[in-house]
């Protein structure tokens, strides 16, 4: 239930922000119209439309914001199915849908608002609306709303490509100076990757990695994870420490991903001749977050917590386990969750002075 509420909350927040941007944009457009003294075909030229202009702007902006926000949300949630389409194709399709939506919304809102404010919809009102739809002002509205819509779409697209929240942090310069944070990391790597690469060849092996990471996307979204980076056939996920621990999302994401791969086993068998398997290592703690690079800027994590997570993942083959966790993570998970962890042994990880006790788990309710 909490997970479902979280999804709806994310959608509602996204729609509210989108609507706010559209409301501001429409009133900005109105301000531009008012200050353009040479605009002889403004909405203000039509007495009836002048009365209902504010109503129209508010209803139109909320309606458009909601509809286009839902379309953006659908695109984000179904990026896996859209992966085969180019960004150009998506933008052109989005543009056509936008044009149709704007015309439909403006028409419906205009007719309803005229009926409400005038008490009827007679021939005079119809003529006035018809003149408005033939005016240059409608073209200006279409161009303005298209620019706003594309800006919103591209910002969300870039934000998704960089990783949720990274774009805003870069714009605000939040990590120009390194800051301490407490994060949870999961390093996940394809088993027998060298063997598969030799078996498939580099082209088909790349397609395999694309398919696997595409199937990882719904698990990442469902478990509120952020994709820190992809390194070859390895994916690194992160959470704010408490968020990843509270509902054991750091474990849940791995088993959910395994179940998705299992459901698509026929696809993998038919295309590649085997079903891929992954191994994972989990650890968390305090790290430093900093903005790095000049030619290419990104947010980087530095510290023992992330290094240890990578080292733990590297021990999966030695213990013949799919997933390994540090003792600290296991203890914190058990405070709010029930799980049957398997205690292994204390080992000396590379670069660590003290030995680290490792745990594993065979199954987890997803």
CSV table of C-alpha atoms in Angstrom, one decimal:
chain,number,residue,atom,x,y,z
A,1,UNK,CA,0.0,0.0,0.0
A,2,UNK,CA,2.8,2.4,0.9
A,3,UNK,CA,4.5,1.6,-2.4
A,4,UNK,CA,1.3,2.3,-4.4
A,5,UNK,CA,0.8,5.6,-2.4
A,6,UNK,CA,4.4,6.5,-3.2
A,7,UNK,CA,3.8,6.1,-7.0
A,8,UNK,CA,0.6,8.2,-6.8
A,9,UNK,CA,2.3,10.8,-4.7
A,10,UNK,CA,5.1,11.0,-7.3
A,11,UNK,CA,2.6,11.4,-10.1
A,12,UNK,CA,0.6,14.1,-8.2
A,13,UNK,CA,3.7,16.1,-7.4
A,14,UNK,CA,4.8,15.9,-11.0
A,15,UNK,CA,1.4,17.1,-12.3
A,16,UNK,CA,1.2,19.9,-9.7
A,17,UNK,CA,4.6,21.2,-10.8
A,18,UNK,CA,3.7,20.9,-14.5
A,19,UNK,CA,0.4,22.7,-13.9
A,20,UNK,CA,2.2,25.5,-12.0
A,21,UNK,CA,4.6,26.0,-14.9
A,22,UNK,CA,1.7,26.1,-17.4
A,23,UNK,CA,-0.2,28.6,-15.3
A,24,UNK,CA,2.8,30.9,-15.0
A,25,UNK,CA,3.4,30.5,-18.8
A,26,UNK,CA,-0.1,31.4,-19.7
A,27,UNK,CA,-0.1,34.5,-17.5
A,28,UNK,CA,3.3,35.4,-18.9
A,29,UNK,CA,1.8,35.1,-22.4
A,30,UNK,CA,-1.0,37.4,-21.3
A,31,UNK,CA,1.5,39.9,-20.0
A,32,UNK,CA,3.3,39.9,-23.3
A,33,UNK,CA,0.0,40.5,-25.1
A,34,UNK,CA,-0.9,43.4,-22.9
A,35,UNK,CA,2.5,45.1,-23.4
A,36,UNK,CA,2.5,44.6,-27.1
A,37,UNK,CA,0.7,47.8,-28.2
A,38,UNK,CA,1.0,46.9,-31.8
A,39,UNK,CA,-1.0,43.7,-31.3
A,40,UNK,CA,-4.2,44.7,-32.9
A,41,UNK,CA,-5.5,41.2,-33.0
A,42,UNK,CA,-5.1,40.5,-29.3
A,43,UNK,CA,-7.8,38.6,-27.3
A,44,UNK,CA,-8.5,42.0,-25.8
A,45,UNK,CA,-9.9,43.1,-29.2
A,46,UNK,CA,-12.9,40.8,-28.5
A,47,UNK,CA,-15.3,42.2,-25.8
A,48,UNK,CA,-16.7,38.9,-24.7
A,49,UNK,CA,-13.3,37.1,-24.7
A,50,UNK,CA,-11.9,39.9,-22.7
A,51,UNK,CA,-14.3,39.1,-19.9
A,52,UNK,CA,-13.5,35.5,-19.8
A,53,UNK,CA,-9.8,35.7,-20.6
A,54,UNK,CA,-8.6,35.0,-17.1
A,55,UNK,CA,-11.0,32.1,-16.7
A,56,UNK,CA,-9.8,30.7,-20.1
A,57,UNK,CA,-6.2,31.0,-19.2
A,58,UNK,CA,-6.6,29.3,-15.8
A,59,UNK,CA,-8.7,26.4,-17.1
A,60,UNK,CA,-6.7,25.9,-20.3
A,61,UNK,CA,-3.4,25.9,-18.4
A,62,UNK,CA,-4.6,23.4,-15.8
A,63,UNK,CA,-6.1,21.1,-18.5
A,64,UNK,CA,-3.1,21.3,-20.8
A,65,UNK,CA,-0.7,20.9,-17.8
A,66,UNK,CA,-2.6,17.8,-16.7
A,67,UNK,CA,-2.9,16.1,-20.1
A,68,UNK,CA,0.7,16.8,-21.2
A,69,UNK,CA,1.9,15.9,-17.7
A,70,UNK,CA,0.3,12.5,-18.0
A,71,UNK,CA,1.8,12.0,-21.5
A,72,UNK,CA,5.3,12.9,-20.1
A,73,UNK,CA,4.7,10.6,-17.2
A,74,UNK,CA,3.7,7.8,-19.6
A,75,UNK,CA,6.9,8.4,-21.6
A,76,UNK,CA,9.0,8.2,-18.5
A,77,UNK,CA,7.4,5.1,-17.2
A,78,UNK,CA,7.5,3.3,-20.6
A,79,UNK,CA,11.0,4.3,-21.7
A,80,UNK,CA,11.8,0.6,-22.1
A,81,UNK,CA,9.2,0.1,-24.9
A,82,UNK,CA,10.2,3.5,-26.4
A,83,UNK,CA,14.0,2.6,-26.4
A,84,UNK,CA,13.9,1.5,-30.0
A,85,UNK,CA,12.5,4.9,-31.1
A,86,UNK,CA,14.8,7.8,-31.7
A,87,UNK,CA,14.5,11.1,-29.8
A,88,UNK,CA,13.5,12.8,-33.0
A,89,UNK,CA,10.6,10.4,-33.6
A,90,UNK,CA,9.4,10.9,-30.0
A,91,UNK,CA,9.6,14.7,-30.3
A,92,UNK,CA,7.8,14.8,-33.6
A,93,UNK,CA,5.0,12.5,-32.3
A,94,UNK,CA,4.8,14.5,-29.1
A,95,UNK,CA,4.6,17.7,-31.2
A,96,UNK,CA,1.6,16.4,-33.2
A,97,UNK,CA,-0.2,15.3,-30.1
A,98,UNK,CA,0.5,18.7,-28.5
A,99,UNK,CA,-0.9,20.5,-31.5
A,100,UNK,CA,-4.1,18.5,-31.4
A,101,UNK,CA,-4.5,18.8,-27.6
A,102,UNK,CA,-4.1,22.5,-27.7
A,103,UNK,CA,-6.7,23.0,-30.4
A,104,UNK,CA,-9.1,20.7,-28.7
A,105,UNK,CA,-8.6,22.2,-25.2
A,106,UNK,CA,-8.9,25.8,-26.4
A,107,UNK,CA,-12.0,25.0,-28.5
A,108,UNK,CA,-13.8,23.2,-25.6
A,109,UNK,CA,-12.8,25.8,-22.9
A,110,UNK,CA,-13.7,28.7,-25.2
A,111,UNK,CA,-17.2,27.3,-25.9
A,112,UNK,CA,-17.9,26.3,-22.3
A,113,UNK,CA,-16.7,29.7,-20.9
A,114,UNK,CA,-18.7,31.7,-23.4
A,115,UNK,CA,-21.8,29.7,-22.5
A,116,UNK,CA,-21.1,30.3,-18.8
A,117,UNK,CA,-20.4,34.0,-18.9
A,118,UNK,CA,-22.9,35.0,-21.6
A,119,UNK,CA,-25.7,32.6,-20.4
A,120,UNK,CA,-26.1,31.4,-23.9
A,121,UNK,CA,-24.2,30.5,-27.1
A,122,UNK,CA,-25.8,32.5,-29.9
A,123,UNK,CA,-24.7,33.3,-33.5
A,124,UNK,CA,-22.9,36.5,-32.3
A,125,UNK,CA,-20.8,34.6,-29.8
A,126,UNK,CA,-20.1,31.9,-32.4
A,127,UNK,CA,-19.0,34.6,-34.9
A,128,UNK,CA,-16.7,36.2,-32.3
A,129,UNK,CA,-15.1,32.8,-31.5
A,130,UNK,CA,-14.7,32.0,-35.2
A,131,UNK,CA,-13.0,35.3,-35.8
A,132,UNK,CA,-10.7,34.6,-32.9
A,133,UNK,CA,-9.7,31.2,-34.2
A,134,UNK,CA,-8.9,32.7,-37.6
A,135,UNK,CA,-6.8,35.5,-36.0
A,136,UNK,CA,-3.0,35.6,-35.7
A,137,UNK,CA,-3.5,35.4,-32.0
A,138,UNK,CA,-4.3,31.7,-32.1
A,139,UNK,CA,-1.1,31.1,-34.1
A,140,UNK,CA,0.8,32.9,-31.4
A,141,UNK,CA,-0.9,30.8,-28.7
A,142,UNK,CA,0.0,27.6,-30.6
A,143,UNK,CA,3.7,28.7,-31.0
A,144,UNK,CA,4.0,29.8,-27.4
A,145,UNK,CA,2.4,26.7,-25.9
A,146,UNK,CA,4.6,24.5,-28.2
A,147,UNK,CA,7.8,26.2,-27.0
A,148,UNK,CA,6.7,25.8,-23.4
A,149,UNK,CA,5.7,22.2,-23.9
A,150,UNK,CA,9.0,21.3,-25.7
A,151,UNK,CA,11.1,23.0,-23.0
A,152,UNK,CA,9.3,21.0,-20.2
A,153,UNK,CA,9.6,17.8,-22.2
A,154,UNK,CA,13.3,18.3,-22.9
A,155,UNK,CA,14.1,19.3,-19.3
A,156,UNK,CA,12.4,16.1,-18.1
A,157,UNK,CA,14.2,14.1,-20.8
A,158,UNK,CA,17.6,15.5,-19.8
A,159,UNK,CA,16.9,15.1,-16.1
A,160,UNK,CA,16.0,11.4,-16.7
A,161,UNK,CA,19.1,10.9,-18.9
A,162,UNK,CA,21.4,12.4,-16.2
A,163,UNK,CA,19.6,10.7,-13.4
A,164,UNK,CA,16.7,12.0,-11.2
A,165,UNK,CA,17.7,15.3,-9.5
A,166,UNK,CA,21.2,15.5,-11.0
A,167,UNK,CA,20.3,18.3,-13.5
A,168,UNK,CA,18.9,20.5,-10.8
A,169,UNK,CA,21.9,19.9,-8.5
A,170,UNK,CA,24.2,20.9,-11.4
A,171,UNK,CA,22.2,24.0,-12.2
A,172,UNK,CA,22.0,25.1,-8.6
A,173,UNK,CA,25.7,24.2,-8.0
A,174,UNK,CA,24.7,22.2,-4.9
A,175,UNK,CA,27.9,20.1,-5.0
A,176,UNK,CA,30.4,22.7,-6.2
A,177,UNK,CA,31.9,22.2,-2.7
A,178,UNK,CA,31.9,18.6,-1.6
A,179,UNK,CA,29.1,17.7,0.9
A,180,UNK,CA,28.7,14.8,3.2
A,181,UNK,CA,25.7,12.5,2.8
A,182,UNK,CA,24.5,9.1,3.9
A,183,UNK,CA,23.7,6.8,1.0
A,184,UNK,CA,23.1,3.2,0.3
A,185,UNK,CA,24.7,1.5,-2.7
A,186,UNK,CA,24.0,-1.6,-4.7
A,187,UNK,CA,26.6,-2.8,-7.3
A,188,UNK,CA,25.1,-5.3,-9.7
A,189,UNK,CA,27.1,-7.2,-12.3
A,190,UNK,CA,26.4,-9.8,-15.0
A,191,UNK,CA,27.6,-13.2,-14.1
A,192,UNK,CA,30.1,-14.9,-16.5
A,193,UNK,CA,30.2,-11.7,-18.6
A,194,UNK,CA,33.5,-12.6,-20.3
A,195,UNK,CA,32.2,-16.0,-21.4
A,196,UNK,CA,29.0,-14.4,-22.7
A,197,UNK,CA,30.9,-11.7,-24.6
A,198,UNK,CA,33.1,-14.3,-26.3
A,199,UNK,CA,30.0,-16.4,-27.1
A,200,UNK,CA,27.9,-13.6,-28.5
A,201,UNK,CA,30.4,-11.2,-30.1
A,202,UNK,CA,30.6,-7.6,-29.1
A,203,UNK,CA,27.5,-6.4,-31.1
A,204,UNK,CA,25.0,-9.0,-29.7
A,205,UNK,CA,26.6,-8.8,-26.3
A,206,UNK,CA,25.8,-5.0,-26.3
A,207,UNK,CA,22.2,-5.8,-27.2
A,208,UNK,CA,22.1,-8.2,-24.3
A,209,UNK,CA,23.2,-5.5,-21.9
A,210,UNK,CA,20.7,-3.1,-23.4
A,211,UNK,CA,17.9,-5.6,-22.8
A,212,UNK,CA,19.0,-6.4,-19.3
A,213,UNK,CA,19.2,-2.8,-18.2
A,214,UNK,CA,15.9,-2.0,-19.9
A,215,UNK,CA,14.3,-4.8,-17.8
A,216,UNK,CA,16.0,-3.3,-14.7
A,217,UNK,CA,14.2,0.0,-15.2
A,218,UNK,CA,10.7,-1.0,-13.8
A,219,UNK,CA,12.4,-2.5,-10.8
A,220,UNK,CA,14.4,0.7,-10.2
A,221,UNK,CA,11.2,2.8,-10.5
A,222,UNK,CA,9.2,0.5,-8.2
A,223,UNK,CA,11.9,0.5,-5.5
A,224,UNK,CA,12.7,4.3,-5.6
A,225,UNK,CA,16.3,3.7,-6.6
A,226,UNK,CA,18.5,6.1,-8.5
A,227,UNK,CA,20.8,4.8,-11.2
A,228,UNK,CA,24.2,6.3,-10.3
A,229,UNK,CA,26.0,4.9,-13.3
A,230,UNK,CA,26.4,2.1,-15.8
A,231,UNK,CA,29.9,0.7,-16.1
A,232,UNK,CA,30.1,-1.8,-18.9
A,233,UNK,CA,27.9,-4.7,-17.8
A,234,UNK,CA,27.6,-3.3,-14.3
A,235,UNK,CA,24.9,-1.0,-12.8
A,236,UNK,CA,25.3,1.0,-9.7
A,237,UNK,CA,22.1,2.0,-7.8
A,238,UNK,CA,21.8,4.3,-4.9
A,239,UNK,CA,19.3,5.5,-2.3
A,240,UNK,CA,19.2,7.9,0.6
A,241,UNK,CA,20.3,5.5,3.3
A,242,UNK,CA,17.0,5.5,5.4
A,243,UNK,CA,14.9,5.3,2.3
A,244,UNK,CA,16.7,2.3,0.9
A,245,UNK,CA,16.6,0.5,4.3
A,246,UNK,CA,13.0,1.3,5.5
A,247,UNK,CA,11.2,-1.1,3.2
A,248,UNK,CA,14.4,-3.0,2.2
A,249,UNK,CA,14.2,-1.6,-1.3
A,250,UNK,CA,17.9,-2.3,-1.7
A,251,UNK,CA,17.1,-6.0,-1.5
A,252,UNK,CA,13.7,-5.9,-3.1
A,253,UNK,CA,15.1,-4.2,-6.3
A,254,UNK,CA,17.4,-7.2,-6.9
A,255,UNK,CA,14.8,-9.9,-6.5
A,256,UNK,CA,12.2,-7.9,-8.5
A,257,UNK,CA,14.8,-7.6,-11.3
A,258,UNK,CA,15.4,-11.3,-11.1
A,259,UNK,CA,11.7,-12.0,-11.4
A,260,UNK,CA,11.4,-9.8,-14.5
A,261,UNK,CA,14.3,-11.6,-16.1
A,262,UNK,CA,12.6,-14.9,-15.3
A,263,UNK,CA,9.3,-13.8,-16.8
A,264,UNK,CA,11.2,-12.9,-20.0
A,265,UNK,CA,13.3,-16.1,-20.0
A,266,UNK,CA,11.8,-17.3,-23.3
A,267,UNK,CA,12.8,-14.1,-25.0
A,268,UNK,CA,16.4,-14.3,-23.7
A,269,UNK,CA,16.6,-18.0,-24.6
A,270,UNK,CA,15.3,-17.4,-28.1
A,271,UNK,CA,17.5,-14.4,-28.8
A,272,UNK,CA,20.7,-15.3,-26.9
A,273,UNK,CA,20.5,-19.0,-26.0
A,274,UNK,CA,20.6,-18.4,-22.3
A,275,UNK,CA,19.0,-16.5,-19.4
A,276,UNK,CA,21.3,-13.9,-17.9
A,277,UNK,CA,22.0,-13.9,-14.2
A,278,UNK,CA,23.3,-11.2,-12.0
A,279,UNK,CA,25.2,-10.8,-8.7
A,280,UNK,CA,25.0,-7.9,-6.3
A,281,UNK,CA,26.8,-6.3,-3.4
A,282,UNK,CA,25.2,-3.9,-0.9
A,283,UNK,CA,26.7,-1.5,1.6
A,284,UNK,CA,25.9,2.0,2.8
A,285,UNK,CA,27.2,4.8,5.0
A,286,UNK,CA,28.6,8.3,4.9
A,287,UNK,CA,30.2,9.5,1.7
A,288,UNK,CA,31.2,12.7,0.1
A,289,UNK,CA,29.3,14.1,-2.9
A,290,UNK,CA,31.0,16.4,-5.3
A,291,UNK,CA,30.5,17.9,-8.7
A,292,UNK,CA,33.5,16.9,-10.9
A,293,UNK,CA,34.8,17.7,-14.4
A,294,UNK,CA,34.8,20.7,-16.7
A,295,UNK,CA,34.3,19.3,-20.3
A,296,UNK,CA,31.7,16.9,-18.9
A,297,UNK,CA,30.2,17.6,-15.5
A,298,UNK,CA,28.7,15.0,-13.3
A,299,UNK,CA,28.0,14.2,-9.6
A,300,UNK,CA,30.5,11.8,-8.1
A,301,UNK,CA,30.5,9.9,-4.8
A,302,UNK,CA,33.7,9.3,-2.9
A,303,UNK,CA,34.2,7.3,0.3
A,304,UNK,CA,34.6,4.0,2.0
A,305,UNK,CA,30.9,3.1,1.8
A,306,UNK,CA,30.8,3.0,-2.0
A,307,UNK,CA,34.2,1.3,-2.3
A,308,UNK,CA,33.2,-1.4,0.2
A,309,UNK,CA,30.0,-2.0,-1.7
A,310,UNK,CA,32.0,-2.7,-4.9
A,311,UNK,CA,34.4,-5.0,-3.0
A,312,UNK,CA,31.5,-6.9,-1.5
A,313,UNK,CA,30.0,-7.5,-4.9
A,314,UNK,CA,33.4,-8.8,-6.0
A,315,UNK,CA,33.1,-11.6,-3.4
A,316,UNK,CA,29.9,-13.2,-4.8
A,317,UNK,CA,31.7,-15.7,-6.9
A,318,UNK,CA,33.9,-16.8,-4.0
A,319,UNK,CA,30.9,-17.5,-1.8
A,320,UNK,CA,28.8,-18.8,-4.7
A,321,UNK,CA,26.0,-16.3,-3.8
A,322,UNK,CA,23.9,-14.0,-6.0
A,323,UNK,CA,23.8,-11.3,-3.4
A,324,UNK,CA,26.0,-10.2,-0.4
A,325,UNK,CA,25.4,-7.5,2.2
A,326,UNK,CA,27.4,-5.9,4.9
A,327,UNK,CA,26.6,-6.5,8.6
A,328,UNK,CA,25.6,-2.9,9.1
A,329,UNK,CA,23.0,-2.9,6.3
A,330,UNK,CA,21.5,-6.3,7.5
A,331,UNK,CA,21.1,-5.0,11.1
A,332,UNK,CA,19.4,-1.8,10.0
A,333,UNK,CA,17.0,-3.7,7.6
A,334,UNK,CA,16.0,-6.1,10.4
A,335,UNK,CA,14.8,-3.1,12.5
A,336,UNK,CA,11.9,-2.5,10.2
A,337,UNK,CA,11.6,-5.7,8.0
A,338,UNK,CA,11.5,-9.5,8.4
A,339,UNK,CA,14.0,-11.5,6.4
A,340,UNK,CA,16.0,-14.7,6.7
A,341,UNK,CA,19.6,-13.6,6.2
A,342,UNK,CA,22.4,-16.2,6.1
A,343,UNK,CA,25.4,-15.2,8.1
A,344,UNK,CA,28.6,-16.0,6.3
A,345,UNK,CA,32.1,-15.1,7.6
A,346,UNK,CA,34.4,-12.3,8.3
A,347,UNK,CA,36.7,-11.6,5.4
A,348,UNK,CA,39.5,-9.2,4.6
A,349,UNK,CA,38.4,-7.0,1.8
A,350,UNK,CA,41.0,-5.3,-0.4
A,351,UNK,CA,41.9,-1.9,1.0
A,352,UNK,CA,40.2,-2.5,4.3
A,353,UNK,CA,42.1,-2.8,7.6
A,354,UNK,CA,39.3,-4.5,9.5
A,355,UNK,CA,37.6,-7.6,8.5
A,356,UNK,CA,34.0,-7.3,7.2
A,357,UNK,CA,31.2,-9.8,8.1
A,358,UNK,CA,29.1,-10.7,5.1
A,359,UNK,CA,25.5,-11.9,4.9
A,360,UNK,CA,23.4,-13.3,2.1
A,361,UNK,CA,19.7,-14.0,1.4
A,362,UNK,CA,18.1,-16.6,-0.8
A,363,UNK,CA,14.7,-15.1,-1.3
A,364,UNK,CA,12.7,-12.0,-0.4
A,365,UNK,CA,9.1,-11.1,-0.8
A,366,UNK,CA,8.6,-8.6,-3.6
